[in-house]
Amino acid sequence: MSSIKISDRLKNVLRSATRVTVFTGAGMSAESGVPTFRGVDGIWKKFKPEELANFDAFMKNPDLVWEWYKHRKQIITDIKPNAGHYALAEMEALYRKFSIITQNIDNLHRRAGSKEIFELHGNIERNYCVGCGKFYENQEVTEQKRAPHCPACGGLIRPDVVWFGEMLPADEWNGGVEASEHCDLFFSIGTSAVVFPAASLPQIAKASGAYVVEINIEQTDFSARADEVLIGKAAEVLPVILKISKELISQK
Ligand code: OAD
């Protein structure tokens, strides 16, 4: 933990920032046990998700897609937020405005206690009817082995996640862009930063004048454009950042 080097520049920003925005990807949840998408044991390798995570596949074979999501929901139910999620939830109280923009659908930021969260790719704990749009919580539908039908209109119920070829939810995206444009400090954490449009947010923050810090176990396509890159696990680096922020802010 102590080997992580935080620059004086970052300490200054942590002390003076009023608005902090955090952008997270699958690496954020790695220590919780959620497989990343492009890692060696990524979900993608096992399940060919591009064949399953799309609307046509669902309409053609709803039971198969439903079953795959049932499996993914089970993984997520069994895991817990890690020290990184909890550190971010605590940091929210230190700054006037603190926003999380996540590409993760695992709901772990909310379960850790974070309040302002923009979920760009949806949330696997919610579902909705493709016919009438009515929302259903997991406990109302996941027990069913086959894709359930909406009691209100008879339409198929699908997970509330963004599939290949679908637009990001407009409110979440607009909120994420606003939070990226108007922050003093921006963290890009545990994301390979290759999937657009989400991956444009660190670039928007940088172009808008934020100090941009990447936290990842390795360099990414974005690293060269970050102001600072902290190589390490999110669950280890973020508690260090929280500790330093608390110390600096208490001295103000
Ligand atoms: P990826 O699997 O592409 O990238 C995960 C990143 O996390 C990599 O850069 C790893 O080096 C890093 N990483 C792994 N373990 C880490 C740790 N313990 N601490 C810090 N970093 C770690 O996942 P995403 O960038 O989230 O979209 O993928 C983005 C989107 O691609 C996903 O949201 C998904 C997929 O298509 C949809 O489902 C719509």
PDB file of C-alpha atoms and ligand atoms in Angstrom:
ATOM      1  CA  MET A   1       0.000   0.000   0.000  1.00  0.00           C
ATOM      2  CA  SER A   2       2.661   2.477   1.073  1.00  0.00           C
ATOM      3  CA  SER A   3       4.608   1.996  -2.198  1.00  0.00           C
ATOM      4  CA  ILE A   4       2.036   4.069  -4.110  1.00  0.00           C
ATOM      5  CA  LYS A   5       3.597   7.451  -4.880  1.00  0.00           C
ATOM      6  CA  ILE A   6       1.184  10.377  -4.883  1.00  0.00           C
ATOM      7  CA  SER A   7       2.711  13.490  -6.476  1.00  0.00           C
ATOM      8  CA  ASP A   8       2.719  16.902  -4.780  1.00  0.00           C
ATOM      9  CA  ARG A   9       0.681  18.177  -7.710  1.00  0.00           C
ATOM     10  CA  LEU A  10      -2.073  15.633  -7.002  1.00  0.00           C
ATOM     11  CA  LYS A  11      -1.940  16.448  -3.288  1.00  0.00           C
ATOM     12  CA  ASN A  12      -2.470  20.128  -4.124  1.00  0.00           C
ATOM     13  CA  VAL A  13      -5.470  19.275  -6.289  1.00  0.00           C
ATOM     14  CA  LEU A  14      -6.891  16.929  -3.642  1.00  0.00           C
ATOM     15  CA  ARG A  15      -6.651  19.814  -1.165  1.00  0.00           C
ATOM     16  CA  SER A  16      -8.115  22.554  -3.353  1.00  0.00           C
ATOM     17  CA  ALA A  17     -10.671  20.705  -5.527  1.00  0.00           C
ATOM     18  CA  THR A  18     -14.338  21.437  -5.016  1.00  0.00           C
ATOM     19  CA  ARG A  19     -15.678  19.125  -7.685  1.00  0.00           C
ATOM     20  CA  VAL A  20     -14.330  15.622  -8.218  1.00  0.00           C
ATOM     21  CA  THR A  21     -15.534  13.177 -10.867  1.00  0.00           C
ATOM     22  CA  VAL A  22     -14.681   9.493 -10.993  1.00  0.00           C
ATOM     23  CA  PHE A  23     -15.083   7.254 -14.034  1.00  0.00           C
ATOM     24  CA  THR A  24     -14.966   3.515 -13.371  1.00  0.00           C
ATOM     25  CA  GLY A  25     -14.770   0.304 -15.375  1.00  0.00           C
ATOM     26  CA  ALA A  26     -14.590  -3.425 -14.756  1.00  0.00           C
ATOM     27  CA  GLY A  27     -11.189  -3.225 -12.985  1.00  0.00           C
ATOM     28  CA  MET A  28     -12.912  -1.298 -10.179  1.00  0.00           C
ATOM     29  CA  SER A  29     -14.795  -4.465  -9.268  1.00  0.00           C
ATOM     30  CA  ALA A  30     -11.948  -6.938  -9.937  1.00  0.00           C
ATOM     31  CA  GLU A  31     -11.115  -7.252  -6.223  1.00  0.00           C
ATOM     32  CA  SER A  32     -14.764  -8.008  -5.552  1.00  0.00           C
ATOM     33  CA  GLY A  33     -14.514 -10.997  -7.867  1.00  0.00           C
ATOM     34  CA  VAL A  34     -16.389  -9.717 -10.936  1.00  0.00           C
ATOM     35  CA  PRO A  35     -14.521 -10.927 -14.048  1.00  0.00           C
ATOM     36  CA  THR A  36     -13.328  -8.063 -16.288  1.00  0.00           C
ATOM     37  CA  PHE A  37     -14.384  -7.969 -19.933  1.00  0.00           C
ATOM     38  CA  ARG A  38     -11.050  -8.168 -21.681  1.00  0.00           C
ATOM     39  CA  GLY A  39      -8.847  -9.862 -19.077  1.00  0.00           C
ATOM     40  CA  VAL A  40      -7.642 -13.459 -19.274  1.00  0.00           C
ATOM     41  CA  ASP A  41     -10.720 -14.739 -17.460  1.00  0.00           C
ATOM     42  CA  GLY A  42     -13.052 -12.092 -18.870  1.00  0.00           C
ATOM     43  CA  ILE A  43     -16.750 -12.896 -19.223  1.00  0.00           C
ATOM     44  CA  TRP A  44     -16.378 -12.233 -22.957  1.00  0.00           C
ATOM     45  CA  LYS A  45     -14.078 -15.255 -23.421  1.00  0.00           C
ATOM     46  CA  LYS A  46     -16.456 -17.698 -21.814  1.00  0.00           C
ATOM     47  CA  PHE A  47     -19.767 -16.598 -23.260  1.00  0.00           C
ATOM     48  CA  LYS A  48     -19.343 -14.781 -26.612  1.00  0.00           C
ATOM     49  CA  PRO A  49     -21.463 -11.916 -25.254  1.00  0.00           C
ATOM     50  CA  GLU A  50     -21.695 -10.097 -28.580  1.00  0.00           C
ATOM     51  CA  GLU A  51     -23.924 -13.010 -29.646  1.00  0.00           C
ATOM     52  CA  LEU A  52     -26.044 -12.780 -26.494  1.00  0.00           C
ATOM     53  CA  ALA A  53     -25.988  -9.159 -25.390  1.00  0.00           C
ATOM     54  CA  ASN A  54     -28.059  -7.739 -28.197  1.00  0.00           C
ATOM     55  CA  PHE A  55     -31.749  -7.148 -28.762  1.00  0.00           C
ATOM     56  CA  ASP A  56     -32.098  -9.417 -31.817  1.00  0.00           C
ATOM     57  CA  ALA A  57     -30.551 -12.348 -29.950  1.00  0.00           C
ATOM     58  CA  PHE A  58     -32.974 -11.750 -27.091  1.00  0.00           C
ATOM     59  CA  MET A  59     -36.021 -11.641 -29.351  1.00  0.00           C
ATOM     60  CA  LYS A  60     -34.818 -14.757 -31.224  1.00  0.00           C
ATOM     61  CA  ASN A  61     -33.916 -16.769 -28.151  1.00  0.00           C
ATOM     62  CA  PRO A  62     -35.147 -14.969 -25.025  1.00  0.00           C
ATOM     63  CA  ASP A  63     -34.720 -17.985 -22.727  1.00  0.00           C
ATOM     64  CA  LEU A  64     -31.025 -18.413 -23.587  1.00  0.00           C
ATOM     65  CA  VAL A  65     -30.227 -14.726 -23.056  1.00  0.00           C
ATOM     66  CA  TRP A  66     -32.321 -14.690 -19.873  1.00  0.00           C
ATOM     67  CA  GLU A  67     -30.409 -17.696 -18.547  1.00  0.00           C
ATOM     68  CA  TRP A  68     -27.045 -16.064 -19.257  1.00  0.00           C
ATOM     69  CA  TYR A  69     -28.130 -12.946 -17.378  1.00  0.00           C
ATOM     70  CA  LYS A  70     -29.463 -15.085 -14.548  1.00  0.00           C
ATOM     71  CA  HIS A  71     -25.957 -16.523 -14.225  1.00  0.00           C
ATOM     72  CA  ARG A  72     -24.397 -13.050 -14.276  1.00  0.00           C
ATOM     73  CA  LYS A  73     -26.917 -11.795 -11.708  1.00  0.00           C
ATOM     74  CA  GLN A  74     -25.978 -14.692  -9.436  1.00  0.00           C
ATOM     75  CA  ILE A  75     -22.268 -13.759  -9.646  1.00  0.00           C
ATOM     76  CA  ILE A  76     -23.102 -10.197  -8.711  1.00  0.00           C
ATOM     77  CA  THR A  77     -25.441 -11.126  -5.865  1.00  0.00           C
ATOM     78  CA  ASP A  78     -22.704 -13.257  -4.313  1.00  0.00           C
ATOM     79  CA  ILE A  79     -20.015 -10.553  -4.296  1.00  0.00           C
ATOM     80  CA  LYS A  80     -19.473  -7.458  -2.149  1.00  0.00           C
ATOM     81  CA  PRO A  81     -18.100  -3.956  -2.707  1.00  0.00           C
ATOM     82  CA  ASN A  82     -14.334  -3.778  -2.076  1.00  0.00           C
ATOM     83  CA  ALA A  83     -12.148  -1.277  -0.220  1.00  0.00           C
ATOM     84  CA  GLY A  84     -11.990   0.898  -3.344  1.00  0.00           C
ATOM     85  CA  HIS A  85     -15.781   1.256  -3.568  1.00  0.00           C
ATOM     86  CA  TYR A  86     -15.953   2.118   0.131  1.00  0.00           C
ATOM     87  CA  ALA A  87     -13.124   4.673  -0.173  1.00  0.00           C
ATOM     88  CA  LEU A  88     -15.005   6.449  -2.991  1.00  0.00           C
ATOM     89  CA  ALA A  89     -18.217   6.452  -0.944  1.00  0.00           C
ATOM     90  CA  GLU A  90     -16.352   8.142   1.921  1.00  0.00           C
ATOM     91  CA  MET A  91     -14.703  10.669  -0.387  1.00  0.00           C
ATOM     92  CA  GLU A  92     -18.139  11.876  -1.499  1.00  0.00           C
ATOM     93  CA  ALA A  93     -18.538  13.599   1.875  1.00  0.00           C
ATOM     94  CA  LEU A  94     -15.202  15.460   1.563  1.00  0.00           C
ATOM     95  CA  TYR A  95     -15.993  17.457  -1.568  1.00  0.00           C
ATOM     96  CA  ARG A  96     -18.719  19.911  -2.448  1.00  0.00           C
ATOM     97  CA  LYS A  97     -19.637  17.854  -5.490  1.00  0.00           C
ATOM     98  CA  PHE A  98     -18.498  14.280  -6.070  1.00  0.00           C
ATOM     99  CA  SER A  99     -19.857  12.226  -8.970  1.00  0.00           C
ATOM    100  CA  ILE A 100     -19.254   8.683 -10.067  1.00  0.00           C
ATOM    101  CA  ILE A 101     -19.771   7.691 -13.684  1.00  0.00           C
ATOM    102  CA  THR A 102     -19.633   3.948 -14.071  1.00  0.00           C
ATOM    103  CA  GLN A 103     -19.606   1.543 -16.982  1.00  0.00           C
ATOM    104  CA  ASN A 104     -20.263  -1.280 -14.530  1.00  0.00           C
ATOM    105  CA  ILE A 105     -23.689  -2.798 -14.202  1.00  0.00           C
ATOM    106  CA  ASP A 106     -22.947  -4.502 -10.868  1.00  0.00           C
ATOM    107  CA  ASN A 107     -24.503  -1.889  -8.542  1.00  0.00           C
ATOM    108  CA  LEU A 108     -21.459  -2.073  -6.222  1.00  0.00           C
ATOM    109  CA  HIS A 109     -20.964   1.714  -5.947  1.00  0.00           C
ATOM    110  CA  ARG A 110     -24.505   2.095  -4.661  1.00  0.00           C
ATOM    111  CA  ARG A 111     -24.145  -0.858  -2.322  1.00  0.00           C
ATOM    112  CA  ALA A 112     -20.966   0.763  -0.917  1.00  0.00           C
ATOM    113  CA  GLY A 113     -22.928   3.936  -0.125  1.00  0.00           C
ATOM    114  CA  SER A 114     -22.123   6.302  -3.008  1.00  0.00           C
ATOM    115  CA  LYS A 115     -25.049   8.589  -3.820  1.00  0.00           C
ATOM    116  CA  GLU A 116     -24.383  10.457  -7.069  1.00  0.00           C
ATOM    117  CA  ILE A 117     -23.868   7.772  -9.692  1.00  0.00           C
ATOM    118  CA  PHE A 118     -24.378   7.881 -13.440  1.00  0.00           C
ATOM    119  CA  GLU A 119     -24.803   4.328 -14.750  1.00  0.00           C
ATOM    120  CA  LEU A 120     -23.850   4.479 -18.408  1.00  0.00           C
ATOM    121  CA  HIS A 121     -24.464   0.817 -19.182  1.00  0.00           C
ATOM    122  CA  GLY A 122     -27.481   0.160 -16.961  1.00  0.00           C
ATOM    123  CA  ASN A 123     -27.885  -1.904 -13.819  1.00  0.00           C
ATOM    124  CA  ILE A 124     -28.218  -5.670 -13.729  1.00  0.00           C
ATOM    125  CA  GLU A 125     -30.414  -5.491 -10.626  1.00  0.00           C
ATOM    126  CA  ARG A 126     -33.199  -3.852 -12.652  1.00  0.00           C
ATOM    127  CA  ASN A 127     -35.337  -5.182 -15.523  1.00  0.00           C
ATOM    128  CA  TYR A 128     -37.996  -3.703 -17.758  1.00  0.00           C
ATOM    129  CA  CYS A 129     -40.722  -4.796 -20.149  1.00  0.00           C
ATOM    130  CA  VAL A 130     -39.896  -4.330 -23.843  1.00  0.00           C
ATOM    131  CA  GLY A 131     -43.624  -3.791 -24.481  1.00  0.00           C
ATOM    132  CA  CYS A 132     -44.745  -1.167 -21.973  1.00  0.00           C
ATOM    133  CA  GLY A 133     -41.476  -0.133 -20.258  1.00  0.00           C
ATOM    134  CA  LYS A 134     -42.620  -1.115 -16.744  1.00  0.00           C
ATOM    135  CA  PHE A 135     -39.662  -1.722 -14.393  1.00  0.00           C
ATOM    136  CA  TYR A 136     -39.219  -4.893 -12.345  1.00  0.00           C
ATOM    137  CA  GLU A 137     -36.746  -5.503  -9.512  1.00  0.00           C
ATOM    138  CA  ASN A 138     -34.664  -8.680  -9.680  1.00  0.00           C
ATOM    139  CA  GLN A 139     -36.464 -10.368  -6.832  1.00  0.00           C
ATOM    140  CA  GLU A 140     -39.706 -10.074  -8.792  1.00  0.00           C
ATOM    141  CA  VAL A 141     -38.355 -11.928 -11.823  1.00  0.00           C
ATOM    142  CA  THR A 142     -35.021 -13.759 -11.402  1.00  0.00           C
ATOM    143  CA  GLU A 143     -36.458 -16.928  -9.915  1.00  0.00           C
ATOM    144  CA  GLN A 144     -37.974 -17.656 -13.301  1.00  0.00           C
ATOM    145  CA  LYS A 145     -35.981 -20.065 -15.462  1.00  0.00           C
ATOM    146  CA  ARG A 146     -37.482 -18.865 -18.741  1.00  0.00           C
ATOM    147  CA  ALA A 147     -37.655 -15.228 -19.884  1.00  0.00           C
ATOM    148  CA  PRO A 148     -40.635 -13.813 -17.992  1.00  0.00           C
ATOM    149  CA  HIS A 149     -43.558 -11.945 -19.496  1.00  0.00           C
ATOM    150  CA  CYS A 150     -44.948  -8.693 -18.149  1.00  0.00           C
ATOM    151  CA  PRO A 151     -48.111  -9.271 -16.079  1.00  0.00           C
ATOM    152  CA  ALA A 152     -49.345  -5.847 -17.251  1.00  0.00           C
ATOM    153  CA  CYS A 153     -49.030  -6.186 -21.060  1.00  0.00           C
ATOM    154  CA  GLY A 154     -47.630  -9.644 -21.849  1.00  0.00           C
ATOM    155  CA  GLY A 155     -44.368  -8.248 -23.319  1.00  0.00           C
ATOM    156  CA  LEU A 156     -40.995  -9.875 -22.637  1.00  0.00           C
ATOM    157  CA  ILE A 157     -39.046  -8.627 -19.619  1.00  0.00           C
ATOM    158  CA  ARG A 158     -35.350  -7.907 -20.236  1.00  0.00           C
ATOM    159  CA  PRO A 159     -32.441  -6.832 -18.016  1.00  0.00           C
ATOM    160  CA  ASP A 160     -31.961  -3.038 -17.826  1.00  0.00           C
ATOM    161  CA  VAL A 161     -28.483  -3.111 -19.348  1.00  0.00           C
ATOM    162  CA  VAL A 162     -27.176  -1.518 -22.533  1.00  0.00           C
ATOM    163  CA  TRP A 163     -26.682  -4.090 -25.279  1.00  0.00           C
ATOM    164  CA  PHE A 164     -24.534  -3.937 -28.399  1.00  0.00           C
ATOM    165  CA  GLY A 165     -25.953  -1.467 -30.874  1.00  0.00           C
ATOM    166  CA  GLU A 166     -28.099   0.319 -28.270  1.00  0.00           C
ATOM    167  CA  MET A 167     -27.897   3.963 -27.231  1.00  0.00           C
ATOM    168  CA  LEU A 168     -26.689   4.875 -23.762  1.00  0.00           C
ATOM    169  CA  PRO A 169     -29.487   6.145 -21.481  1.00  0.00           C
ATOM    170  CA  ALA A 170     -29.670   9.875 -22.293  1.00  0.00           C
ATOM    171  CA  ASP A 171     -29.987  11.233 -18.732  1.00  0.00           C
ATOM    172  CA  GLU A 172     -27.082   9.164 -17.447  1.00  0.00           C
ATOM    173  CA  TRP A 173     -24.901  10.126 -20.400  1.00  0.00           C
ATOM    174  CA  ASN A 174     -25.740  13.835 -20.196  1.00  0.00           C
ATOM    175  CA  GLY A 175     -25.112  13.802 -16.447  1.00  0.00           C
ATOM    176  CA  GLY A 176     -21.776  12.083 -17.017  1.00  0.00           C
ATOM    177  CA  VAL A 177     -20.708  14.606 -19.655  1.00  0.00           C
ATOM    178  CA  GLU A 178     -21.656  17.518 -17.389  1.00  0.00           C
ATOM    179  CA  ALA A 179     -19.732  16.014 -14.468  1.00  0.00           C
ATOM    180  CA  SER A 180     -16.691  15.511 -16.725  1.00  0.00           C
ATOM    181  CA  GLU A 181     -16.819  19.032 -18.126  1.00  0.00           C
ATOM    182  CA  HIS A 182     -17.092  20.800 -14.779  1.00  0.00           C
ATOM    183  CA  CYS A 183     -14.697  19.082 -12.389  1.00  0.00           C
ATOM    184  CA  ASP A 184     -11.294  20.100 -10.995  1.00  0.00           C
ATOM    185  CA  LEU A 185     -10.115  16.536 -10.619  1.00  0.00           C
ATOM    186  CA  PHE A 186     -11.062  13.482 -12.691  1.00  0.00           C
ATOM    187  CA  PHE A 187     -10.116   9.877 -11.937  1.00  0.00           C
ATOM    188  CA  SER A 188     -10.295   7.172 -14.630  1.00  0.00           C
ATOM    189  CA  ILE A 189     -10.226   3.888 -12.722  1.00  0.00           C
ATOM    190  CA  GLY A 190     -10.005   0.276 -13.878  1.00  0.00           C
ATOM    191  CA  THR A 191     -11.106   0.855 -17.445  1.00  0.00           C
ATOM    192  CA  SER A 192      -9.306  -0.075 -20.653  1.00  0.00           C
ATOM    193  CA  ALA A 193     -10.806   3.153 -22.052  1.00  0.00           C
ATOM    194  CA  VAL A 194     -11.491   1.637 -25.462  1.00  0.00           C
ATOM    195  CA  VAL A 195     -15.291   1.418 -25.556  1.00  0.00           C
ATOM    196  CA  PHE A 196     -16.849   4.621 -26.899  1.00  0.00           C
ATOM    197  CA  PRO A 197     -18.689   6.837 -26.232  1.00  0.00           C
ATOM    198  CA  ALA A 198     -17.908   6.181 -22.530  1.00  0.00           C
ATOM    199  CA  ALA A 199     -14.162   6.294 -23.192  1.00  0.00           C
ATOM    200  CA  SER A 200     -14.438   9.899 -24.413  1.00  0.00           C
ATOM    201  CA  LEU A 201     -15.226  11.142 -20.876  1.00  0.00           C
ATOM    202  CA  PRO A 202     -11.586  11.266 -19.641  1.00  0.00           C
ATOM    203  CA  GLN A 203     -10.761  13.179 -22.833  1.00  0.00           C
ATOM    204  CA  ILE A 204     -13.643  15.610 -22.233  1.00  0.00           C
ATOM    205  CA  ALA A 205     -12.439  16.186 -18.654  1.00  0.00           C
ATOM    206  CA  LYS A 206      -8.884  16.806 -19.847  1.00  0.00           C
ATOM    207  CA  ALA A 207     -10.002  19.175 -22.599  1.00  0.00           C
ATOM    208  CA  SER A 208     -12.139  21.052 -20.038  1.00  0.00           C
ATOM    209  CA  GLY A 209      -9.127  21.683 -17.796  1.00  0.00           C
ATOM    210  CA  ALA A 210      -9.459  19.002 -15.090  1.00  0.00           C
ATOM    211  CA  TYR A 211      -6.409  17.329 -13.582  1.00  0.00           C
ATOM    212  CA  VAL A 212      -6.821  13.786 -14.887  1.00  0.00           C
ATOM    213  CA  VAL A 213      -5.483  10.806 -12.948  1.00  0.00           C
ATOM    214  CA  GLU A 214      -5.629   7.234 -14.159  1.00  0.00           C
ATOM    215  CA  ILE A 215      -5.595   4.291 -11.745  1.00  0.00           C
ATOM    216  CA  ASN A 216      -5.007   0.915 -13.373  1.00  0.00           C
ATOM    217  CA  ILE A 217      -2.845  -2.168 -12.939  1.00  0.00           C
ATOM    218  CA  GLU A 218      -1.254  -1.404 -16.313  1.00  0.00           C
ATOM    219  CA  GLN A 219      -0.928   1.334 -18.941  1.00  0.00           C
ATOM    220  CA  THR A 220      -3.949   1.857 -21.223  1.00  0.00           C
ATOM    221  CA  ASP A 221      -4.627   3.628 -24.525  1.00  0.00           C
ATOM    222  CA  PHE A 222      -5.463   6.715 -22.461  1.00  0.00           C
ATOM    223  CA  SER A 223      -2.376   6.715 -20.169  1.00  0.00           C
ATOM    224  CA  ALA A 224      -0.266   9.008 -22.349  1.00  0.00           C
ATOM    225  CA  ARG A 225      -2.944  11.710 -22.153  1.00  0.00           C
ATOM    226  CA  ALA A 226      -3.456  11.506 -18.359  1.00  0.00           C
ATOM    227  CA  ASP A 227      -1.723  14.030 -16.119  1.00  0.00           C
ATOM    228  CA  GLU A 228      -0.726  11.255 -13.770  1.00  0.00           C
ATOM    229  CA  VAL A 229      -0.936   7.464 -13.872  1.00  0.00           C
ATOM    230  CA  LEU A 230      -1.024   5.462 -10.650  1.00  0.00           C
ATOM    231  CA  ILE A 231      -0.214   1.831 -11.322  1.00  0.00           C
ATOM    232  CA  GLY A 232      -1.910  -0.406  -8.778  1.00  0.00           C
ATOM    233  CA  LYS A 233      -5.146  -2.085  -7.819  1.00  0.00           C
ATOM    234  CA  ALA A 234      -8.108   0.223  -7.326  1.00  0.00           C
ATOM    235  CA  ALA A 235      -8.890  -1.487  -4.013  1.00  0.00           C
ATOM    236  CA  GLU A 236      -5.400  -0.588  -2.760  1.00  0.00           C
ATOM    237  CA  VAL A 237      -4.776   2.826  -4.329  1.00  0.00           C
ATOM    238  CA  LEU A 238      -8.128   4.427  -3.427  1.00  0.00           C
ATOM    239  CA  PRO A 239      -7.862   3.922   0.362  1.00  0.00           C
ATOM    240  CA  VAL A 240      -4.460   5.685   0.153  1.00  0.00           C
ATOM    241  CA  ILE A 241      -6.016   8.590  -1.761  1.00  0.00           C
ATOM    242  CA  LEU A 242      -8.877   8.793   0.748  1.00  0.00           C
ATOM    243  CA  LYS A 243      -6.428   8.915   3.679  1.00  0.00           C
ATOM    244  CA  ILE A 244      -4.372  11.685   2.054  1.00  0.00           C
ATOM    245  CA  SER A 245      -7.500  13.677   1.109  1.00  0.00           C
ATOM    246  CA  LYS A 246      -8.809  13.506   4.653  1.00  0.00           C
ATOM    247  CA  GLU A 247      -5.469  14.677   6.088  1.00  0.00           C
ATOM    248  CA  LEU A 248      -5.134  17.521   3.595  1.00  0.00           C
ATOM    249  CA  ILE A 249      -8.705  18.710   4.018  1.00  0.00           C
ATOM    250  CA  SER A 250      -8.532  18.597   7.823  1.00  0.00           C
ATOM    251  CA  GLN A 251      -5.490  20.906   7.656  1.00  0.00           C
ATOM    252  CA  LYS A 252      -7.338  23.546   5.598  1.00  0.00           C
TER     253      LYS A 252
HETATM  254  P1  OAD B   1     -12.142  -3.957 -19.565  1.00  0.00           P
HETATM  255  O1  OAD B   1     -12.180  -5.405 -19.174  1.00  0.00           O
HETATM  256  O2  OAD B   1     -12.021  -3.606 -21.006  1.00  0.00           O
HETATM  257  O3  OAD B   1     -10.926  -3.254 -18.811  1.00  0.00           O
HETATM  258  C1  OAD B   1     -10.672  -3.470 -17.457  1.00  0.00           C
HETATM  259  C2  OAD B   1      -9.500  -2.605 -17.075  1.00  0.00           C
HETATM  260  O4  OAD B   1      -9.295  -2.748 -15.676  1.00  0.00           O
HETATM  261  C3  OAD B   1      -8.178  -3.000 -17.754  1.00  0.00           C
HETATM  262  O5  OAD B   1      -7.545  -1.809 -18.228  1.00  0.00           O
HETATM  263  C4  OAD B   1      -7.355  -3.640 -16.623  1.00  0.00           C
HETATM  264  O6  OAD B   1      -5.966  -3.397 -16.763  1.00  0.00           O
HETATM  265  C5  OAD B   1      -7.920  -2.901 -15.421  1.00  0.00           C
HETATM  266  N1  OAD B   1      -7.835  -3.619 -14.152  1.00  0.00           N
HETATM  267  C6  OAD B   1      -7.969  -4.953 -13.924  1.00  0.00           C
HETATM  268  N2  OAD B   1      -7.909  -5.221 -12.604  1.00  0.00           N
HETATM  269  C7  OAD B   1      -7.746  -4.028 -11.983  1.00  0.00           C
HETATM  270  C8  OAD B   1      -7.634  -3.638 -10.621  1.00  0.00           C
HETATM  271  N3  OAD B   1      -7.673  -4.525  -9.643  1.00  0.00           N
HETATM  272  N4  OAD B   1      -7.504  -2.308 -10.338  1.00  0.00           N
HETATM  273  C9  OAD B   1      -7.451  -1.391 -11.338  1.00  0.00           C
HETATM  274  N5  OAD B   1      -7.541  -1.701 -12.640  1.00  0.00           N
HETATM  275  C10 OAD B   1      -7.693  -3.002 -12.968  1.00  0.00           C
HETATM  276  O7  OAD B   1     -13.434  -3.269 -18.915  1.00  0.00           O
HETATM  277  P2  OAD B   1     -14.109  -1.844 -19.195  1.00  0.00           P
HETATM  278  O8  OAD B   1     -13.094  -0.815 -19.566  1.00  0.00           O
HETATM  279  O9  OAD B   1     -14.983  -1.578 -18.040  1.00  0.00           O
HETATM  280  O10 OAD B   1     -19.850  -2.458 -22.061  1.00  0.00           O
HETATM  281  O11 OAD B   1     -15.009  -2.178 -20.446  1.00  0.00           O
HETATM  282  C11 OAD B   1     -15.861  -1.175 -20.904  1.00  0.00           C
HETATM  283  C12 OAD B   1     -17.124  -1.737 -21.481  1.00  0.00           C
HETATM  284  O12 OAD B   1     -16.795  -2.740 -22.453  1.00  0.00           O
HETATM  285  C13 OAD B   1     -18.015  -2.470 -20.509  1.00  0.00           C
HETATM  286  O13 OAD B   1     -18.807  -1.634 -19.727  1.00  0.00           O
HETATM  287  C14 OAD B   1     -18.867  -3.306 -21.444  1.00  0.00           C
HETATM  288  C15 OAD B   1     -17.846  -3.737 -22.505  1.00  0.00           C
HETATM  289  O14 OAD B   1     -18.282  -3.735 -23.797  1.00  0.00           O
HETATM  290  C16 OAD B   1     -21.135  -2.848 -22.057  1.00  0.00           C
HETATM  291  O15 OAD B   1     -21.524  -3.843 -21.467  1.00  0.00           O
HETATM  292  C17 OAD B   1     -22.055  -1.947 -22.812  1.00  0.00           C
END
